[in-house]
Amino acid sequence: MSAESVEAEIQETVNYTPLQRMRHSAAHVMAEAIQELFPEARFAIGPAIEDGFYYDFELPRPLTPDDFPEIERRMRRIIEAKHPFIHERWPREKALEYFRNKGQVYKVEIIENLPDEEVGIYKQGNFLDLCRGPHVEHTGQIGPFKLMRVAGAYWRGDEHRPMLQRLYGTAWFTQEELDQYLWRLEEAQKRDHRKLGRELKLFLMSEDVPAGVPLFLPHGEMLRHLMESYVRETQERYGYQHVWTGHLGKVRLYKTSKHWYTYRENMFPVMQGEEELSEDDAYVLKPMNCPHHILLYKSQLHSYRELPIRYAEFATLYRYEKPGVLTGLARVRSLTQDDAHVFLRPDQIQEEFDRAVNLTLEVFNTYGLNDYWIRLSLRDPNKKEDYVGSDEVWELAESSLRAALEHRGIEYREGIGEAAFYGPKMDFMVRDALGREWQCATIQLDFVQPENFELEYIGEDGHPHRPVMIHRAVTGSTERFMAMLIEHFAGAFPVWLAPVQAVIIPITDRHLEYAQKVLAALKGAGVRAELDARNERMNAKIRDAQLQKIPYMLVVGDKEAASESVAVRLRTNENRGAQPLAEFVAHITEIIRTRSRDL
């Protein structure tokens, strides 16, 4: 947390919602309880955050979860007392003197960085704090709460400053809301894609390769292949052509695109070969595709009749993410992006925008991802130095994208400062089965890169004109989208997406011959099936298949062999009984063909 962000956090409290106000009040009550337990405690800040609140303390000893029951008991007593929150305004010098005398060095530092001649003070019970507010009327208005965890936090986010203890809690208006929140947390732990990735044998992270570079096992690679093949097939129906541009670029390419000046810290170090290359000719692992697709476009002369030209690529990109932000597949250093770039005339923006939206929504609908909202990401007008391109170009791009959204009748929220450095974009924010948001698809409108690379097409008038670019990704990165799907489906993927769709389980060894016949029939129909011929009991094999979340278990014995049928069990533990083999093959192939989410 920077020096500015502490004061910004204090300022932000004035915009708190009623729920945030209540959580902010709970943070103060928690601080009062800590003060009772540790009179020598020093206090930093205690804001409301998403799903709860925290307070940073300097304490004489580390807190542990064993301390939580006593802290919660004291908090409940303070809440039941219904102490009013009393607001006062103190002269700056009075506040400084008070907190200096109390040894509250963090409060003193905050006041010294505030420009106000007067500062806000809030009291409740035996606790007094520097605070802008707002709060509930009295402590009795604080709803059901629970302390969650304790973590370390450097003061102002500076590793050279003291390490404080950050105690997190959550508070809700009703017990039902608290219980639901705790259930979601427990369910999220069960669905954690890193845990399921190991259990389902999808991927691993090894200390023998760089951090943030996942290795995919056969089932994980099959899942990647299915995801990418589906998007590829869909893109081709929408008029995209697939290209391939390798893994390396030259420094000068990214200087032309301006990525070198705005994205350098996220790029891997420059590589030199034996040729002793100049700085501009040195090699860089490719961090993005757009400059490479621009080279493909620029390699030929284009007429207005050819546009739009749509290039798509499943390219592995390399970005040097900081170690602290790497999270399983959700944040990696080698990512495969379903990237596409469209070169078009200005009069084609609306039609091409609609095409990109339709493509995105078709993919989302197939996965059952119907809960989403759209963020219109714009540049921050107060930080124009962070972006390239003139004001006129940005105003044109932002107004064009906003008009395209409004023409389509799509509701959106604006995100100031969220734009790419070269243009505004719309991001699809998808909510998974637990209501958590993931940024997936993006559509970016770009007038800047065509200028940087001096792109042209020959217009109807026979003269050269500047095209517009659209940058577009449907699922974002394969790795991140896979992480979301693993957690959304809790590893129980739709049949068409399951790495193994059916497992044949012979009751005894004498049924192996018929089991092989069933396996051949399924594979002949294009079903990803396996035969479990291990020397294990049938029930153990069924349990193992269910733990692997394989959609169908086909048990075969004497009756099934005699009648050319299979006894069908589902991963949900439903027993559908015996079905003719031909009937089951017809059923599963139709489920796969239609990409149904049913079993």
Coordinates of C-alpha atoms in Angstrom, one line a residue:
M1 CA 0.0 0.0 0.0
S2 CA 1.6 3.2 -1.1
A3 CA 1.8 6.5 0.8
E4 CA -1.0 7.8 -1.3
S5 CA -3.2 4.8 -1.0
V6 CA -3.5 5.0 2.8
E7 CA -4.9 8.5 2.6
A8 CA -7.0 7.5 -0.5
E9 CA -8.5 4.6 1.5
I10 CA -9.5 7.0 4.2
Q11 CA -11.0 9.4 1.7
E12 CA -12.9 6.5 0.0
T13 CA -14.9 5.7 3.1
V14 CA -17.2 8.6 2.4
N15 CA -18.6 6.7 -0.5
Y16 CA -19.4 3.5 1.5
T17 CA -22.6 1.7 0.9
P18 CA -24.8 0.8 4.0
L19 CA -23.2 -2.7 4.0
Q20 CA -19.7 -1.2 3.8
R21 CA -20.5 1.3 6.5
M22 CA -21.6 -1.5 8.8
R23 CA -18.4 -3.4 8.1
H24 CA -16.3 -0.3 8.7
S25 CA -18.0 -0.1 12.1
A26 CA -17.2 -3.7 12.8
A27 CA -13.5 -3.0 12.1
H28 CA -13.6 -0.3 14.8
V29 CA -15.3 -2.7 17.2
M30 CA -12.6 -5.3 16.4
A31 CA -10.0 -2.7 17.2
E32 CA -11.6 -1.9 20.5
A33 CA -11.5 -5.6 21.4
I34 CA -7.8 -5.8 20.4
Q35 CA -7.1 -2.7 22.6
E36 CA -8.7 -4.4 25.6
L37 CA -6.5 -7.5 25.0
F38 CA -3.3 -5.5 24.1
P39 CA -3.3 -2.0 25.7
E40 CA 0.1 -1.3 24.1
A41 CA -1.3 -2.1 20.5
R42 CA -0.6 0.4 17.8
F43 CA -3.2 0.9 15.2
A44 CA -2.8 1.6 11.4
I45 CA -6.0 1.6 9.3
G46 CA -9.2 -0.5 9.3
P47 CA -11.3 -0.2 6.1
A48 CA -14.2 -2.1 4.7
I49 CA -13.3 -4.3 1.8
E50 CA -15.1 -6.7 -0.6
D51 CA -16.9 -9.3 1.6
G52 CA -15.6 -7.9 4.9
F53 CA -13.1 -5.7 6.7
Y54 CA -9.7 -5.7 8.2
Y55 CA -7.5 -3.7 10.6
D56 CA -3.7 -3.5 10.7
F57 CA -2.1 -3.7 14.1
E58 CA 1.4 -3.6 15.6
L59 CA 1.1 -6.1 18.6
P60 CA 3.5 -7.5 21.2
R61 CA 3.0 -11.0 19.9
P62 CA 1.6 -12.7 16.8
L63 CA -2.1 -13.5 16.7
T64 CA -3.3 -17.0 15.9
P65 CA -6.7 -18.5 15.1
D66 CA -6.7 -19.6 18.8
D67 CA -7.1 -15.9 19.7
F68 CA -10.3 -15.5 17.6
P69 CA -12.9 -16.8 20.0
E70 CA -11.8 -14.4 22.7
I71 CA -11.7 -11.4 20.3
E72 CA -15.1 -12.4 19.0
R73 CA -16.5 -12.7 22.5
R74 CA -15.3 -9.2 23.4
M75 CA -16.7 -7.9 20.1
R76 CA -20.1 -9.4 20.8
R77 CA -20.1 -7.7 24.3
I78 CA -19.3 -4.3 22.7
I79 CA -22.0 -4.8 20.0
E80 CA -24.7 -5.8 22.6
A81 CA -23.9 -2.6 24.6
K82 CA -25.1 -0.5 21.7
H83 CA -22.4 2.1 22.1
P84 CA -23.1 5.2 19.9
F85 CA -20.5 6.2 17.3
I86 CA -19.7 9.8 18.2
H87 CA -18.2 12.0 15.5
E88 CA -16.0 14.9 16.3
R89 CA -13.8 17.3 14.3
W90 CA -10.4 18.1 16.0
P91 CA -7.9 20.7 15.0
R92 CA -4.9 19.0 13.3
E93 CA -2.5 19.9 16.1
K94 CA -4.8 18.6 18.8
A95 CA -5.1 15.3 17.0
L96 CA -1.3 15.1 16.5
E97 CA -0.7 15.8 20.2
Y98 CA -3.2 13.2 21.3
F99 CA -1.9 10.4 19.1
R100 CA 1.7 11.2 19.9
N101 CA 1.0 11.0 23.6
K102 CA -0.6 7.6 23.0
G103 CA 2.4 6.4 21.0
Q104 CA 0.2 5.8 17.9
V105 CA 3.0 6.5 15.4
Y106 CA 0.9 5.3 12.4
K107 CA -2.0 7.6 13.1
V108 CA 0.5 10.5 13.5
E109 CA 2.1 9.7 10.1
I110 CA -1.4 9.6 8.5
I111 CA -2.3 13.0 10.0
E112 CA 1.0 14.5 8.8
N113 CA 0.1 13.4 5.2
L114 CA -3.4 14.8 5.3
P115 CA -3.9 18.4 4.0
D116 CA -6.9 19.1 6.2
E117 CA -6.7 21.7 9.0
E118 CA -9.2 19.5 10.9
V119 CA -9.4 15.8 11.1
G120 CA -12.3 13.4 11.8
I121 CA -12.4 11.5 15.1
Y122 CA -14.8 8.7 16.0
K123 CA -15.5 7.3 19.5
Q124 CA -17.4 4.2 20.5
G125 CA -17.2 2.8 24.0
N126 CA -13.6 3.0 25.2
F127 CA -12.1 3.3 21.7
L128 CA -11.2 6.5 19.9
D129 CA -9.9 6.5 16.4
L130 CA -8.8 8.8 13.6
C131 CA -11.5 8.3 11.0
R132 CA -13.4 10.1 8.3
G133 CA -16.4 7.8 8.8
P134 CA -19.2 7.1 8.1
H135 CA -20.5 4.5 10.6
V136 CA -23.7 3.0 11.8
E137 CA -25.5 4.9 14.6
H138 CA -24.5 2.5 17.3
T139 CA -22.6 -0.8 17.7
G140 CA -25.9 -2.7 18.1
Q141 CA -26.5 -2.2 14.4
I142 CA -23.6 -4.4 13.4
G143 CA -24.8 -7.7 12.0
P144 CA -23.6 -11.2 12.4
F145 CA -19.8 -11.4 11.9
K146 CA -16.9 -13.8 12.0
L147 CA -13.1 -13.4 12.2
M148 CA -11.5 -15.1 9.2
R149 CA -7.7 -15.0 9.2
V150 CA -4.6 -13.1 10.1
A151 CA -1.8 -12.1 7.7
G152 CA 1.3 -10.0 7.5
A153 CA 1.1 -6.6 5.8
Y154 CA 4.0 -4.1 5.5
W155 CA 3.1 -0.6 6.5
R156 CA 2.2 1.3 3.4
G157 CA 3.1 -1.8 1.4
D158 CA 6.8 -0.9 1.7
E159 CA 9.0 -3.9 2.6
H160 CA 11.4 -1.5 4.3
R161 CA 8.7 -0.4 6.7
P162 CA 7.4 -2.4 9.8
M163 CA 5.5 -5.6 9.2
L164 CA 2.0 -5.3 10.8
Q165 CA -0.6 -7.9 11.5
R166 CA -3.7 -7.7 9.4
L167 CA -6.7 -9.2 11.0
Y168 CA -9.6 -10.0 8.6
G169 CA -13.2 -10.4 9.4
T170 CA -16.6 -10.5 7.6
A171 CA -19.9 -9.1 8.6
W172 CA -23.4 -9.3 7.1
F173 CA -26.9 -8.0 7.7
T174 CA -28.3 -11.4 8.5
Q175 CA -27.1 -14.8 9.8
E176 CA -28.4 -16.4 6.6
E177 CA -26.1 -14.1 4.5
L178 CA -23.2 -15.0 6.7
D179 CA -23.9 -18.7 6.5
Q180 CA -24.2 -18.5 2.7
Y181 CA -20.9 -16.6 2.5
L182 CA -19.1 -19.2 4.6
W183 CA -20.6 -21.9 2.5
R184 CA -19.3 -20.2 -0.7
L185 CA -15.8 -20.0 0.8
E186 CA -15.9 -23.7 1.8
E187 CA -17.2 -24.6 -1.7
A188 CA -14.5 -22.5 -3.3
Q189 CA -11.8 -24.5 -1.4
K190 CA -13.3 -27.7 -2.8
R191 CA -13.4 -26.3 -6.3
D192 CA -9.9 -24.7 -6.2
H193 CA -8.5 -25.5 -9.7
R194 CA -5.0 -26.1 -8.3
K195 CA -6.4 -28.9 -6.0
L196 CA -8.6 -30.4 -8.7
G197 CA -5.8 -30.0 -11.3
R198 CA -3.8 -32.5 -9.2
E199 CA -6.7 -34.8 -8.3
L200 CA -7.9 -35.0 -11.9
K201 CA -4.4 -35.3 -13.3
L202 CA -4.7 -32.2 -15.5
F203 CA -1.6 -30.2 -14.9
L204 CA 1.3 -29.6 -12.5
M205 CA 3.7 -27.0 -11.5
S206 CA 7.3 -28.2 -11.2
E207 CA 10.2 -26.7 -9.4
D208 CA 12.3 -27.8 -12.4
V209 CA 10.7 -25.3 -14.7
P210 CA 10.2 -21.6 -14.1
A211 CA 7.4 -20.5 -11.8
G212 CA 4.2 -19.7 -13.7
V213 CA 4.9 -22.2 -16.5
P214 CA 2.4 -25.1 -16.1
L215 CA 2.9 -28.6 -17.5
F216 CA -0.1 -30.4 -18.8
L217 CA -0.7 -34.1 -18.4
P218 CA -2.6 -36.1 -21.0
H219 CA -6.0 -35.3 -19.6
G220 CA -5.1 -31.6 -19.3
E221 CA -3.8 -31.4 -22.8
M222 CA -7.0 -33.1 -24.1
L223 CA -9.0 -30.4 -22.2
R224 CA -6.9 -27.7 -23.8
H225 CA -7.3 -29.3 -27.2
L226 CA -11.1 -29.5 -26.9
M227 CA -11.4 -25.9 -25.7
E228 CA -9.2 -24.5 -28.4
S229 CA -10.7 -26.7 -31.2
Y230 CA -14.2 -25.5 -30.3
V231 CA -13.2 -21.8 -30.5
R232 CA -11.3 -22.4 -33.7
E233 CA -14.3 -24.1 -35.3
T234 CA -16.6 -21.3 -34.2
Q235 CA -14.2 -18.6 -35.4
E236 CA -13.9 -20.1 -38.8
R237 CA -17.7 -20.0 -39.1
Y238 CA -17.5 -16.3 -38.3
G239 CA -15.0 -15.7 -41.1
Y240 CA -11.7 -15.8 -39.3
Q241 CA -8.5 -17.2 -40.9
H242 CA -6.0 -18.8 -38.6
V243 CA -2.3 -17.9 -38.8
W244 CA 0.9 -18.7 -36.9
T245 CA 3.6 -16.3 -35.9
G246 CA 6.0 -18.2 -33.7
H247 CA 7.5 -17.3 -30.3
L248 CA 10.1 -14.5 -30.9
G249 CA 10.1 -10.9 -32.1
K250 CA 12.7 -8.2 -32.4
V251 CA 13.0 -5.2 -30.1
R252 CA 12.3 -2.8 -33.0
L253 CA 9.0 -4.4 -33.7
Y254 CA 7.8 -3.6 -30.1
K255 CA 9.3 -0.1 -30.3
T256 CA 7.2 0.6 -33.4
S257 CA 4.1 -0.7 -31.6
K258 CA 5.1 1.3 -28.5
H259 CA 4.8 -1.8 -26.3
W260 CA 8.5 -1.5 -25.6
Y261 CA 7.9 1.8 -23.8
T262 CA 4.7 0.9 -22.0
Y263 CA 5.0 -2.8 -21.3
R264 CA 8.8 -3.3 -20.9
E265 CA 8.6 -4.4 -17.3
N266 CA 6.3 -7.3 -18.2
M267 CA 8.6 -8.6 -20.9
F268 CA 11.3 -11.2 -20.5
P269 CA 14.9 -10.1 -20.9
V270 CA 16.3 -9.4 -24.3
M271 CA 18.3 -12.3 -25.9
Q272 CA 21.5 -12.1 -27.9
G273 CA 22.7 -14.7 -30.3
E274 CA 26.2 -15.3 -31.6
E275 CA 25.5 -12.6 -34.3
E276 CA 26.1 -9.8 -31.7
L277 CA 22.9 -8.1 -32.7
S278 CA 22.2 -4.4 -32.4
E279 CA 19.8 -3.4 -29.6
D280 CA 16.9 -3.1 -32.1
D281 CA 17.7 -6.4 -33.7
A282 CA 17.9 -8.3 -30.4
Y283 CA 15.3 -11.0 -29.7
V284 CA 12.4 -10.9 -27.3
L285 CA 10.0 -13.7 -26.3
K286 CA 6.7 -12.6 -27.8
P287 CA 4.5 -10.9 -25.2
M288 CA 1.6 -10.2 -27.5
N289 CA 0.4 -11.0 -31.1
C290 CA -0.9 -7.7 -32.5
P291 CA 2.5 -6.4 -34.0
H292 CA 3.0 -9.8 -35.7
H293 CA -0.5 -9.9 -37.2
I294 CA 0.1 -6.3 -38.4
L295 CA 3.2 -7.6 -40.3
L296 CA 1.0 -10.2 -42.0
Y297 CA -1.5 -7.6 -43.0
K298 CA 1.3 -5.2 -44.2
S299 CA 2.9 -7.9 -46.3
Q300 CA 0.3 -7.5 -49.1
L301 CA -1.5 -4.6 -50.7
H302 CA -5.2 -4.6 -49.8
S303 CA -8.3 -3.2 -51.5
Y304 CA -11.3 -1.9 -49.7
R305 CA -13.2 -4.8 -51.2
E306 CA -11.1 -7.3 -49.1
L307 CA -11.9 -5.7 -45.8
P308 CA -12.5 -6.8 -43.1
I309 CA -9.5 -9.2 -42.9
R310 CA -9.7 -11.3 -39.8
Y311 CA -6.6 -13.1 -38.4
A312 CA -6.8 -15.4 -35.4
E313 CA -4.1 -17.4 -33.6
F314 CA -3.7 -19.6 -30.6
A315 CA -0.3 -18.3 -29.7
T316 CA 1.8 -18.9 -26.6
L317 CA 2.8 -15.6 -25.2
Y318 CA 5.4 -14.9 -22.5
R319 CA 5.0 -12.3 -19.8
Y320 CA 7.2 -11.7 -16.8
E321 CA 4.5 -11.6 -14.1
K322 CA 5.9 -10.9 -10.6
P323 CA 6.2 -14.0 -8.5
G324 CA 3.7 -12.7 -5.9
V325 CA 0.8 -12.6 -8.4
L326 CA 1.3 -16.1 -9.9
T327 CA -1.8 -18.2 -9.1
G328 CA -2.0 -21.7 -10.6
L329 CA -3.4 -21.4 -14.1
A330 CA -5.2 -18.1 -13.3
R331 CA -2.0 -16.1 -13.6
V332 CA 0.9 -17.6 -15.5
R333 CA 4.0 -16.5 -17.3
S334 CA 3.4 -18.6 -20.4
L335 CA -0.1 -18.2 -21.7
T336 CA -2.0 -19.3 -24.8
Q337 CA -4.3 -16.6 -26.0
D338 CA -7.2 -17.1 -28.5
D339 CA -6.1 -13.8 -30.0
A340 CA -7.6 -12.2 -33.1
H341 CA -7.1 -9.0 -35.0
V342 CA -9.5 -7.5 -37.6
F343 CA -8.4 -4.9 -40.1
L344 CA -11.5 -3.0 -41.3
R345 CA -12.8 0.2 -42.8
P346 CA -14.3 2.8 -40.4
D347 CA -17.8 2.2 -41.8
Q348 CA -17.6 -1.5 -40.8
I349 CA -17.1 -0.9 -37.1
Q350 CA -20.7 -1.6 -36.0
E351 CA -21.1 -4.7 -38.1
E352 CA -17.8 -6.1 -37.0
F353 CA -18.4 -5.2 -33.4
D354 CA -21.8 -7.1 -33.6
R355 CA -20.0 -10.1 -35.2
A356 CA -17.4 -10.2 -32.3
V357 CA -20.2 -10.0 -29.7
N358 CA -22.3 -12.7 -31.3
L359 CA -19.3 -15.0 -31.5
T360 CA -18.5 -14.4 -27.8
L361 CA -22.0 -14.9 -26.6
E362 CA -22.3 -18.1 -28.7
V363 CA -19.2 -19.5 -26.9
F364 CA -20.4 -18.4 -23.5
N365 CA -23.8 -20.0 -24.1
T366 CA -22.3 -23.3 -25.0
Y367 CA -20.4 -23.3 -21.7
G368 CA -23.5 -22.2 -19.8
L369 CA -21.8 -18.9 -18.8
N370 CA -24.9 -16.7 -18.9
D371 CA -24.2 -14.5 -15.9
Y372 CA -21.9 -11.7 -17.0
W373 CA -21.6 -7.9 -17.3
I374 CA -19.7 -5.7 -19.6
R375 CA -17.1 -3.1 -18.6
L376 CA -16.3 -0.3 -21.1
S377 CA -12.7 0.3 -20.3
L378 CA -11.6 3.9 -21.0
R379 CA -8.4 5.9 -20.5
D380 CA -7.9 8.0 -17.4
P381 CA -8.0 11.6 -18.7
N382 CA -5.8 12.7 -15.8
K383 CA -3.0 10.3 -16.8
K384 CA -2.8 10.8 -20.5
E385 CA 0.9 10.1 -20.4
D386 CA 0.2 6.4 -19.8
Y387 CA -1.4 6.1 -23.3
V388 CA -0.3 6.6 -26.8
G389 CA -2.2 8.5 -29.5
S390 CA -3.7 12.0 -29.8
D391 CA -6.8 13.2 -27.9
E392 CA -8.7 13.3 -31.2
V393 CA -7.9 9.6 -31.9
W394 CA -8.9 8.6 -28.3
E395 CA -12.2 10.6 -28.4
L396 CA -13.0 8.9 -31.8
A397 CA -12.2 5.4 -30.5
E398 CA -14.1 5.8 -27.2
S399 CA -17.2 7.4 -28.9
S400 CA -17.2 4.7 -31.6
L401 CA -17.1 1.9 -29.0
R402 CA -19.7 3.5 -26.8
A403 CA -22.0 4.0 -29.8
A404 CA -21.6 0.4 -30.9
L405 CA -22.6 -0.8 -27.4
E406 CA -25.6 1.5 -27.3
H407 CA -26.7 0.7 -30.8
R408 CA -26.7 -3.0 -29.7
G409 CA -28.6 -2.1 -26.6
I410 CA -26.0 -3.7 -24.3
E411 CA -25.8 -2.4 -20.7
Y412 CA -22.4 -1.6 -19.5
R413 CA -20.4 0.1 -16.8
E414 CA -17.5 2.4 -17.5
G415 CA -14.0 1.6 -16.1
I416 CA -11.9 4.7 -16.1
G417 CA -8.2 3.9 -16.4
E418 CA -8.8 0.3 -17.5
A419 CA -8.1 0.9 -21.3
A420 CA -5.2 -0.6 -23.1
F421 CA -2.5 1.9 -23.7
Y422 CA -3.4 2.1 -27.4
G423 CA -7.2 2.1 -27.2
P424 CA -10.5 1.6 -25.3
K425 CA -12.0 -1.9 -24.9
M426 CA -15.0 -3.8 -23.7
D427 CA -14.4 -6.6 -21.2
F428 CA -16.8 -9.4 -20.5
M429 CA -16.8 -10.0 -16.7
V430 CA -18.2 -13.5 -16.2
R431 CA -19.6 -14.8 -12.9
D432 CA -19.0 -18.5 -12.2
A433 CA -21.2 -20.9 -10.2
L434 CA -20.2 -19.3 -7.0
G435 CA -20.8 -15.8 -8.2
R436 CA -17.1 -14.9 -8.5
E437 CA -16.1 -12.6 -11.4
W438 CA -13.5 -13.6 -14.1
Q439 CA -12.4 -11.3 -16.9
C440 CA -12.7 -13.4 -20.1
A441 CA -13.5 -12.0 -23.5
T442 CA -12.3 -8.6 -24.6
I443 CA -13.0 -6.5 -27.7
Q444 CA -10.7 -3.5 -28.3
L445 CA -11.0 -0.7 -30.8
D446 CA -7.7 0.6 -32.0
F447 CA -7.0 3.7 -34.2
V448 CA -3.4 4.0 -32.9
Q449 CA -1.5 0.9 -34.1
P450 CA -2.6 1.5 -37.8
E451 CA -0.9 4.9 -37.4
N452 CA 2.2 3.5 -35.7
F453 CA 2.7 1.0 -38.6
E454 CA 1.3 3.3 -41.3
L455 CA -1.2 0.6 -42.5
E456 CA -3.2 1.3 -45.6
Y457 CA -5.8 -0.1 -47.9
I458 CA -6.8 1.2 -51.4
G459 CA -10.2 2.8 -51.2
E460 CA -13.0 3.0 -53.7
D461 CA -11.5 6.3 -54.9
G462 CA -8.2 4.6 -55.8
H463 CA -6.3 6.4 -53.0
P464 CA -4.7 4.9 -49.8
H465 CA -6.7 5.1 -46.6
R466 CA -6.0 4.1 -43.0
P467 CA -7.8 1.0 -41.7
V468 CA -9.1 0.5 -38.1
M469 CA -8.1 -2.4 -36.0
I470 CA -10.1 -4.5 -33.6
H471 CA -8.3 -6.7 -31.1
R472 CA -10.5 -9.5 -29.9
A473 CA -10.2 -12.5 -27.6
V474 CA -13.2 -14.8 -26.8
T475 CA -11.9 -16.7 -23.8
G476 CA -8.8 -14.7 -23.1
S477 CA -6.0 -17.1 -22.2
T478 CA -6.6 -20.9 -22.4
E479 CA -5.0 -21.3 -19.0
R480 CA -7.1 -18.8 -17.2
F481 CA -10.3 -19.9 -18.9
M482 CA -9.5 -23.5 -18.0
A483 CA -9.0 -22.4 -14.3
M484 CA -12.4 -20.8 -14.4
L485 CA -14.1 -23.9 -16.0
I486 CA -12.5 -26.3 -13.5
E487 CA -13.9 -24.2 -10.7
H488 CA -17.2 -23.4 -12.4
F489 CA -17.9 -27.1 -13.1
A490 CA -16.1 -28.3 -9.9
G491 CA -14.2 -30.6 -12.3
A492 CA -17.4 -32.3 -13.6
F493 CA -17.1 -31.1 -17.1
P494 CA -19.9 -31.4 -19.7
V495 CA -19.6 -34.7 -21.6
W496 CA -18.2 -33.1 -24.8
L497 CA -15.5 -31.4 -22.7
A498 CA -14.6 -34.3 -20.4
P499 CA -11.1 -35.8 -21.1
V500 CA -12.5 -39.3 -20.6
Q501 CA -16.2 -39.6 -21.4
A502 CA -16.9 -43.2 -20.4
V503 CA -15.1 -46.0 -18.6
I504 CA -16.0 -49.7 -19.1
I505 CA -15.8 -51.7 -15.9
P506 CA -15.9 -55.5 -16.4
I507 CA -17.2 -57.4 -13.3
T508 CA -14.6 -60.2 -13.6
D509 CA -11.8 -61.1 -15.9
R510 CA -14.0 -63.4 -17.9
H511 CA -16.0 -60.3 -19.0
L512 CA -12.9 -58.6 -20.5
E513 CA -13.6 -59.9 -24.0
Y514 CA -17.0 -58.2 -24.1
A515 CA -15.6 -55.1 -22.4
Q516 CA -13.1 -54.8 -25.3
K517 CA -16.0 -55.1 -27.8
V518 CA -17.8 -52.2 -26.0
L519 CA -14.6 -50.1 -26.0
A520 CA -14.2 -50.7 -29.7
A521 CA -17.8 -49.6 -30.4
L522 CA -17.4 -46.4 -28.4
K523 CA -14.1 -45.5 -29.9
G524 CA -15.4 -46.3 -33.3
A525 CA -18.2 -43.7 -32.7
G526 CA -15.6 -41.1 -31.6
V527 CA -16.2 -41.4 -27.9
R528 CA -13.2 -41.0 -25.6
A529 CA -13.5 -44.2 -23.6
E530 CA -11.2 -46.3 -21.4
L531 CA -11.3 -49.8 -20.1
D532 CA -10.5 -50.4 -16.4
A533 CA -9.0 -53.8 -16.4
R534 CA -7.3 -53.5 -13.1
N535 CA -7.5 -56.4 -10.6
E536 CA -9.8 -54.4 -8.3
R537 CA -13.3 -54.9 -7.0
M538 CA -16.1 -53.5 -9.2
N539 CA -17.3 -51.0 -6.5
A540 CA -13.7 -49.7 -6.1
K541 CA -13.5 -49.1 -9.8
I542 CA -16.8 -47.3 -9.8
R543 CA -15.7 -45.1 -6.9
D544 CA -12.4 -44.2 -8.6
A545 CA -14.2 -43.3 -11.8
Q546 CA -16.6 -41.0 -9.8
L547 CA -13.6 -39.4 -8.1
Q548 CA -12.2 -38.7 -11.5
K549 CA -15.6 -37.2 -12.4
I550 CA -15.9 -39.4 -15.5
P551 CA -19.5 -38.9 -16.8
Y552 CA -20.4 -42.5 -17.5
M553 CA -19.4 -45.8 -16.0
L554 CA -20.5 -48.8 -18.0
V555 CA -20.5 -52.0 -16.0
V556 CA -20.5 -55.3 -18.0
G557 CA -21.1 -58.8 -16.8
D558 CA -22.8 -62.0 -18.0
K559 CA -26.2 -60.5 -18.6
E560 CA -24.8 -57.5 -20.5
A561 CA -22.6 -59.8 -22.6
A562 CA -25.5 -62.0 -23.5
S563 CA -27.8 -59.1 -24.4
E564 CA -25.2 -56.8 -25.9
S565 CA -26.0 -54.1 -23.4
V566 CA -24.3 -52.0 -20.7
A567 CA -25.3 -51.2 -17.1
V568 CA -25.0 -47.4 -17.0
R569 CA -24.0 -45.5 -13.9
L570 CA -23.4 -41.8 -13.8
R571 CA -20.8 -39.8 -11.9
T572 CA -23.7 -38.4 -9.9
N573 CA -24.2 -41.9 -8.5
E574 CA -27.4 -42.4 -10.4
N575 CA -27.9 -45.9 -11.6
R576 CA -29.7 -46.0 -15.0
G577 CA -29.6 -49.8 -15.3
A578 CA -29.1 -51.8 -18.4
Q579 CA -29.3 -50.2 -21.9
P580 CA -28.7 -51.8 -25.3
L581 CA -25.1 -50.9 -26.3
A582 CA -26.3 -49.4 -29.6
E583 CA -28.8 -47.2 -27.7
F584 CA -26.2 -45.9 -25.3
V585 CA -23.8 -45.2 -28.2
A586 CA -26.5 -43.2 -29.9
H587 CA -27.3 -41.3 -26.7
I588 CA -23.7 -40.3 -25.9
T589 CA -22.8 -39.3 -29.4
E590 CA -25.8 -37.0 -29.6
I591 CA -24.9 -35.4 -26.3
I592 CA -21.4 -34.8 -27.6
R593 CA -22.5 -33.6 -31.0
T594 CA -24.9 -31.0 -29.6
R595 CA -22.4 -30.1 -26.8
S596 CA -25.2 -30.6 -24.3
R597 CA -24.6 -30.0 -20.6
D598 CA -26.9 -32.9 -19.8
L599 CA -25.9 -36.5 -19.0

